[in-house]
CSV table of C-alpha atoms in Angstrom, one decimal:
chain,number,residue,atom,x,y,z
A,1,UNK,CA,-2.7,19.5,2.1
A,2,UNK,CA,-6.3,20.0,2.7
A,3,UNK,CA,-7.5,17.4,0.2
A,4,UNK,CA,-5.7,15.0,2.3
A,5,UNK,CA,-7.6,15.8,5.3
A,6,UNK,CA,-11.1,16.6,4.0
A,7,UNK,CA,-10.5,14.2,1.3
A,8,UNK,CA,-11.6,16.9,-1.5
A,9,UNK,CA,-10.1,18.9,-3.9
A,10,UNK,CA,-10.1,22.9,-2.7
A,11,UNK,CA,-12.8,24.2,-5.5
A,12,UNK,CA,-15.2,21.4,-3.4
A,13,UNK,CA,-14.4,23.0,0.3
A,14,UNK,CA,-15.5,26.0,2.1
A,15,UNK,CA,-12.5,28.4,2.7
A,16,UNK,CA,-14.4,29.2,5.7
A,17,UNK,CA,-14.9,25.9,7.3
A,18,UNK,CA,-11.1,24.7,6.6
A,19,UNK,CA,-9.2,27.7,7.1
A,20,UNK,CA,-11.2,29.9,10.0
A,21,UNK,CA,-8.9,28.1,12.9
A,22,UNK,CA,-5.9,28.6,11.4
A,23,UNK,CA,-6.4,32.2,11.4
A,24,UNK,CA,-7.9,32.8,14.9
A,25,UNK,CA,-6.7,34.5,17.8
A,26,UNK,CA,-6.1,31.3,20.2
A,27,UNK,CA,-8.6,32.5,23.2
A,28,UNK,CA,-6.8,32.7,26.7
A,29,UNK,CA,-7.6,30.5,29.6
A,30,UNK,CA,-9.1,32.0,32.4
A,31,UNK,CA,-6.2,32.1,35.5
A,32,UNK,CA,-6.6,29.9,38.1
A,33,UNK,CA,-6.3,31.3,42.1
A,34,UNK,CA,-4.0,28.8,43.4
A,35,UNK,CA,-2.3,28.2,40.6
A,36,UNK,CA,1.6,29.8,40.0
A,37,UNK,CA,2.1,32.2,37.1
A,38,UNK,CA,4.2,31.1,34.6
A,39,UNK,CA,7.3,33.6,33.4
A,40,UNK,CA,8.4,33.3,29.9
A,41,UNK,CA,11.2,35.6,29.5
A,42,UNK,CA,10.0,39.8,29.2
A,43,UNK,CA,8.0,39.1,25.8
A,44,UNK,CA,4.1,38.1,25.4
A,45,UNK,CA,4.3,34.3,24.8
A,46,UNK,CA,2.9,33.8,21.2
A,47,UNK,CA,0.9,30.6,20.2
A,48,UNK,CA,2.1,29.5,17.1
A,49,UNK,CA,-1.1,28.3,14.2
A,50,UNK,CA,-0.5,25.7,11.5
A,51,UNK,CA,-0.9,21.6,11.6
A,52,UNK,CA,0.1,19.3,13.3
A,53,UNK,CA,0.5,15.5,13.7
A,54,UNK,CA,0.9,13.1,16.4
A,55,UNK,CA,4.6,11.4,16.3
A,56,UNK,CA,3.3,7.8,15.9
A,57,UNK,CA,0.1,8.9,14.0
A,58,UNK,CA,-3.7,9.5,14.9
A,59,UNK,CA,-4.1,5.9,15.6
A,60,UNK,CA,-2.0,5.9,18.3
A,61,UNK,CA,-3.4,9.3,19.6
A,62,UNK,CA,-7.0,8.0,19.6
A,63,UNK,CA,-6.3,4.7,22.0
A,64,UNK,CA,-4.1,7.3,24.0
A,65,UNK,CA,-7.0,9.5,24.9
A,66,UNK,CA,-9.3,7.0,25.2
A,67,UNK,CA,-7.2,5.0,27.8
A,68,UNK,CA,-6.7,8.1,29.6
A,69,UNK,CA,-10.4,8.5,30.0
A,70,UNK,CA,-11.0,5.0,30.6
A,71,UNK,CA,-8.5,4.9,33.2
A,72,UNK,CA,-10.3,7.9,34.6
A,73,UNK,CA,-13.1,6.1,36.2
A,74,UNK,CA,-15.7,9.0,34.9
A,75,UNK,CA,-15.8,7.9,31.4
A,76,UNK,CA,-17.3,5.1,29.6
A,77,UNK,CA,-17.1,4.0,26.0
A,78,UNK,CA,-20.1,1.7,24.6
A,79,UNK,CA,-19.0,1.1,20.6
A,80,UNK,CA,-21.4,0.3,18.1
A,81,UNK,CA,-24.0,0.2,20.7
A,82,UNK,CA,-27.7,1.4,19.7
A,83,UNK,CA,-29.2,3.8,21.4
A,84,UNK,CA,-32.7,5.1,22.0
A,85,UNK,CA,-33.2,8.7,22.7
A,86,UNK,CA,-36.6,10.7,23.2
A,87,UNK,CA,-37.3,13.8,24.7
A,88,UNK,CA,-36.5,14.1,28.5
A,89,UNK,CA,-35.2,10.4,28.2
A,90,UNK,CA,-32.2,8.6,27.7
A,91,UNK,CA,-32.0,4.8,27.5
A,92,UNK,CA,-29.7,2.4,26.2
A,93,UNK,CA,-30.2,-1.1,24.4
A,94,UNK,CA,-27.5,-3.5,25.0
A,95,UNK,CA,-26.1,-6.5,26.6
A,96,UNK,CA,-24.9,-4.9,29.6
A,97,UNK,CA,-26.6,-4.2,32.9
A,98,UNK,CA,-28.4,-1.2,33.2
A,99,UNK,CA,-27.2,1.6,34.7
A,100,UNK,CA,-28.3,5.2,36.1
A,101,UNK,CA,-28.3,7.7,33.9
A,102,UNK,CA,-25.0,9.3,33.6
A,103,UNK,CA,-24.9,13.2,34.2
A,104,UNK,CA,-23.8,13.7,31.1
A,105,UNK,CA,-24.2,11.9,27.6
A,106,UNK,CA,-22.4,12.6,24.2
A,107,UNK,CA,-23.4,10.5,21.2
A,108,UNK,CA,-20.6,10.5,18.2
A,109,UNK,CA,-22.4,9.7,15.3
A,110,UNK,CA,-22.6,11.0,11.6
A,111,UNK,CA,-24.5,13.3,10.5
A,112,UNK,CA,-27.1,10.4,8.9
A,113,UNK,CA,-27.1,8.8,11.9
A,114,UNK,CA,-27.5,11.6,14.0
A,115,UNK,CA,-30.9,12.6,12.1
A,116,UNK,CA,-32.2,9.1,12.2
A,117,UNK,CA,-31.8,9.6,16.4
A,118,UNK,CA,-33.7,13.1,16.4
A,119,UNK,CA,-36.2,13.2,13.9
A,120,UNK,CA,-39.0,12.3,16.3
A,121,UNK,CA,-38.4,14.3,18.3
A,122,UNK,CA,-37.1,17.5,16.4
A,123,UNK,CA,-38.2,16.7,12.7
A,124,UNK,CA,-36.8,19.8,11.6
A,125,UNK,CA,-33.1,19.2,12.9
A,126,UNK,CA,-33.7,15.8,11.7
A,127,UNK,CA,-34.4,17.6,8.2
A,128,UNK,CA,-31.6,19.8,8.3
A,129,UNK,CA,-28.8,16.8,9.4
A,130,UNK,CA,-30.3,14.0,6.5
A,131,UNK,CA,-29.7,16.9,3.8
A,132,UNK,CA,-25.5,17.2,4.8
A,133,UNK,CA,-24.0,15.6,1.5
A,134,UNK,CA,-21.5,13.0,2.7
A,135,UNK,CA,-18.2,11.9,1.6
A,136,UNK,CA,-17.2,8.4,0.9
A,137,UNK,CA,-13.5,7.3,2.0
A,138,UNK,CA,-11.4,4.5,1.8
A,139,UNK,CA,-7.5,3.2,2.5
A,140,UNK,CA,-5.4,0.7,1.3
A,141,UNK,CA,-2.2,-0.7,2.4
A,142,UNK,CA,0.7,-2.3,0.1
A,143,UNK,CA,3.3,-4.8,1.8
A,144,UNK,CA,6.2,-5.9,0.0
A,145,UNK,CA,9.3,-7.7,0.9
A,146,UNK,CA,11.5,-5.7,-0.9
A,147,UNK,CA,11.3,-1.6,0.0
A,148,UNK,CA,11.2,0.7,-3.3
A,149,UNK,CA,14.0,3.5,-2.8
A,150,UNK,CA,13.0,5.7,-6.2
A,151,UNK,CA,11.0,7.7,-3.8
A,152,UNK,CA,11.7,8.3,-0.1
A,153,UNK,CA,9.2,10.3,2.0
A,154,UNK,CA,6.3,11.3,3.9
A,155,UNK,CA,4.3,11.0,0.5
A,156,UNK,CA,2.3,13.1,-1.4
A,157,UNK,CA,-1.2,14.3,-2.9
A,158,UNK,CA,-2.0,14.1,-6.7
A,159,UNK,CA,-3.5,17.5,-7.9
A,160,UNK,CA,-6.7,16.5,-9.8
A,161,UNK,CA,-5.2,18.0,-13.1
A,162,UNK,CA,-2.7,14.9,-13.3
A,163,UNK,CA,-5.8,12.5,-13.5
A,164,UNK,CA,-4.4,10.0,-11.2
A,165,UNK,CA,-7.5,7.3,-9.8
A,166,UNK,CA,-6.4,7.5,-6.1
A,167,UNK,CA,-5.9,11.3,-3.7
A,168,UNK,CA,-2.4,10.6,-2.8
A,169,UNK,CA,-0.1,7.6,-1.2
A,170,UNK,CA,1.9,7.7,2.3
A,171,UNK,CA,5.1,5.9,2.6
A,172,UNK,CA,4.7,4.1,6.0
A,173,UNK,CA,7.9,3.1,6.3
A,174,UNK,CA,9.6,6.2,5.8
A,175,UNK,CA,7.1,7.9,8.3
A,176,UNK,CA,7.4,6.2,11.0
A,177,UNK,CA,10.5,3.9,12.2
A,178,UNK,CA,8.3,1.2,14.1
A,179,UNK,CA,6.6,0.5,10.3
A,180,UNK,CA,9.9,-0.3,8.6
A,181,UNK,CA,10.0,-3.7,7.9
A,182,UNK,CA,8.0,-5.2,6.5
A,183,UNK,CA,7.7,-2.1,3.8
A,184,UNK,CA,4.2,-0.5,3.2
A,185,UNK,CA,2.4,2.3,2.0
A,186,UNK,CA,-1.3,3.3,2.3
A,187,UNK,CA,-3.0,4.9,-0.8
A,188,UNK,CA,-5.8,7.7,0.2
A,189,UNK,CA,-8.7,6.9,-1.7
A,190,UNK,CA,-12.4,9.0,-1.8
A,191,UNK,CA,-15.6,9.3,-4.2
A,192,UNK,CA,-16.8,5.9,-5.8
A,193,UNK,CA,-13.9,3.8,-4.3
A,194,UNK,CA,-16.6,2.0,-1.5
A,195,UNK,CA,-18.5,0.6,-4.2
A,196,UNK,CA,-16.1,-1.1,-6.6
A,197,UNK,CA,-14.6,-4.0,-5.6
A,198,UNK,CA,-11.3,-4.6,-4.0
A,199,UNK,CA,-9.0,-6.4,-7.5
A,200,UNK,CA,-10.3,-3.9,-9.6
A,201,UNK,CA,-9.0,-1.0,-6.9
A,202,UNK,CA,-5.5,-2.9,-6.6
A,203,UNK,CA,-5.4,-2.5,-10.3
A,204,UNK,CA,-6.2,1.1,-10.2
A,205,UNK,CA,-4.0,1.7,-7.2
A,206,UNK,CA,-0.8,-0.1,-9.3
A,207,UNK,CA,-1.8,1.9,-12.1
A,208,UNK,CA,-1.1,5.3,-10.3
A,209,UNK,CA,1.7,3.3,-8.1
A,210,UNK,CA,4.1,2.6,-11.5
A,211,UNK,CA,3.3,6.5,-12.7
A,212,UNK,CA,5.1,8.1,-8.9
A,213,UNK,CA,7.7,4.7,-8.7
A,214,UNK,CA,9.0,4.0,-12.4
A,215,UNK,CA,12.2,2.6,-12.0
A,216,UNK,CA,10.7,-0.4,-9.8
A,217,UNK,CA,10.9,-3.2,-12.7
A,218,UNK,CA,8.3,-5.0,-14.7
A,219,UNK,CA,4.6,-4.7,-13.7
A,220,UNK,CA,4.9,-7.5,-11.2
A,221,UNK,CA,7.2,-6.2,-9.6
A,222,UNK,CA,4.2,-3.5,-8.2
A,223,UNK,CA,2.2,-6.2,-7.3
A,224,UNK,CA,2.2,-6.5,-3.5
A,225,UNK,CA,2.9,-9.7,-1.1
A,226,UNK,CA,-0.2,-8.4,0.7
A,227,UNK,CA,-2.8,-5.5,0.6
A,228,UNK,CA,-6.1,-4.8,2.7
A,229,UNK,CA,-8.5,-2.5,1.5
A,230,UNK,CA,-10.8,-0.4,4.4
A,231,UNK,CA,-14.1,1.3,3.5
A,232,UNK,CA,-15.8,4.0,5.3
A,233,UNK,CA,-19.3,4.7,3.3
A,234,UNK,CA,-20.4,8.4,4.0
A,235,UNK,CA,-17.7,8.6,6.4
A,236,UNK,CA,-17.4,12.7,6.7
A,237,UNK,CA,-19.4,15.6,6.2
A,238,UNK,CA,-18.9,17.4,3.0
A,239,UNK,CA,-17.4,20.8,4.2
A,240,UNK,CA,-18.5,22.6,1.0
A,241,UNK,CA,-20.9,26.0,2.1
A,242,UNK,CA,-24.4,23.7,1.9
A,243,UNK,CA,-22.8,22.8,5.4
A,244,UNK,CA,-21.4,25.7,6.9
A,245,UNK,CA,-25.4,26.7,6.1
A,246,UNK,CA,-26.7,24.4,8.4
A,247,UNK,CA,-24.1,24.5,11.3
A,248,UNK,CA,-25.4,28.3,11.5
A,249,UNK,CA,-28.8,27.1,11.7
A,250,UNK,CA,-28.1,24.1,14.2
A,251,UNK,CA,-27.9,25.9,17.4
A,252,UNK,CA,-31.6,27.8,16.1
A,253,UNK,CA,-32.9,24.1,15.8
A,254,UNK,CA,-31.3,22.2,18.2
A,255,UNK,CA,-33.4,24.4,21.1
A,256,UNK,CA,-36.2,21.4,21.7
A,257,UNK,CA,-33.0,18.9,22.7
């Protein structure tokens, strides 16, 4: 399951990294004065650990939050904007009016792009965030008129020892009821995928797409009405132990911010 999200096979990760929530004791929120306590039944309520995932996918969780916030009137979003940042100064460059500096500023960026922001003016952090390897992920999505009904499912991961060319495949459809028609999946690609181009991944993708659906037809009958391939170059962190390393030494570093 882990290869799905970290987009690596389990020899690649850190144990640590991937694992530690799962197993940690879920840290109690302080009691608030006014507030009532809350009685559940005569035993100690127990938080349960695992994964989860949001009923209509992360997508929809995402534009959820961020509307929330939005709607807040304390939080503002500026995508894809660049930004400036020295010591004791924050400014940013686009084409918006300026405005006072907000109280407080978080910057979501990769790791790349993150040492490219504080190398002047902590070189060594800099140093430190340039050297986290990253990982390169991308996503397709088949549509077909005609659903396949061989395999019926949330989907699945190939294990490396198969040799398949893509990580795994979700059936849309079969996930979520609002994707039904018309049918799709999406195929989980990582590594090299960013830099071939898109007809020769189609052809890998139907390649592994007729070994998991077999009693589909002739090989046209894989092809889809309509695909669109999404690249993310160095798109995550590499959560091997090179970076569980440097997030120990990050908090050291990061004291001239």
């Amino acid at each position: 399951a882990f290869s799905g999200i970290y987009g690596l096979t389990a020899d690649k990760l850190s144990a640590s990294l991937v694992l530690r929530k799962l197993f940690k004791e879920k840290e109690k929120r302080p009691h608030h004065p006014h507030s009532s306590p809350i009685k559940i039944g005569l035993k100690k309520a127990k938080f349960k650990k695992g994964l989860v995932s949001p009923q209509k996918g992360l997508g929809h969780l995402m534009q959820a939050l961020t509307k929330y916030l939005e709607d807040s009137g304390q939080v503002e979003f500026l995508w894809n904007t660049p930004f400036e940042f020295k010591k004791n100064e924050f400014r940013a460059e686009a084409n918006v009016p300026p405005l006072p500096p907000p109280p407080v500023v978080v910057l979501a960026t990769s790791a790349q792009d993150a040492a490219a922001l504080v190398c002047q003016v902590d070189p060594e952090l800099g140093s430190k965030l340039r050297s986290i390897e990253m990982l390169s992920l991308a996503s397709a999505t088949l549509i077909y008129d005609k659903p396949q009904t061989e395999v019926q499912g949330f989907g699945c991961l190939f294990p490396p020892k198969e040799h398949f060319h893509t990580a795994g495949v979700l059936f849309n459809s079969y996930i979520f009821s609002h994707r039904q028609t018309p049918y799709s999946e999406t195929w989980i690609l990582s590594g090299d995928f960013c830099h071939k181009p898109n007809d020769e991944i189609l052809k890998l993708i139907l390649e592994d797409r007729q070994r998991v659906i077999k009693n589909v037809g002739s090989s046209n009958d894989h092809q889809p009405k309509y695909f669109s391939i999404t690249k993310w170059p160095e798109a995550l962190p590499t959560y091997n132990i090179q970076l569980e390393t440097i997030l120990s030494q990050l908090p050291r570093l990061g004291n001239s911010l």
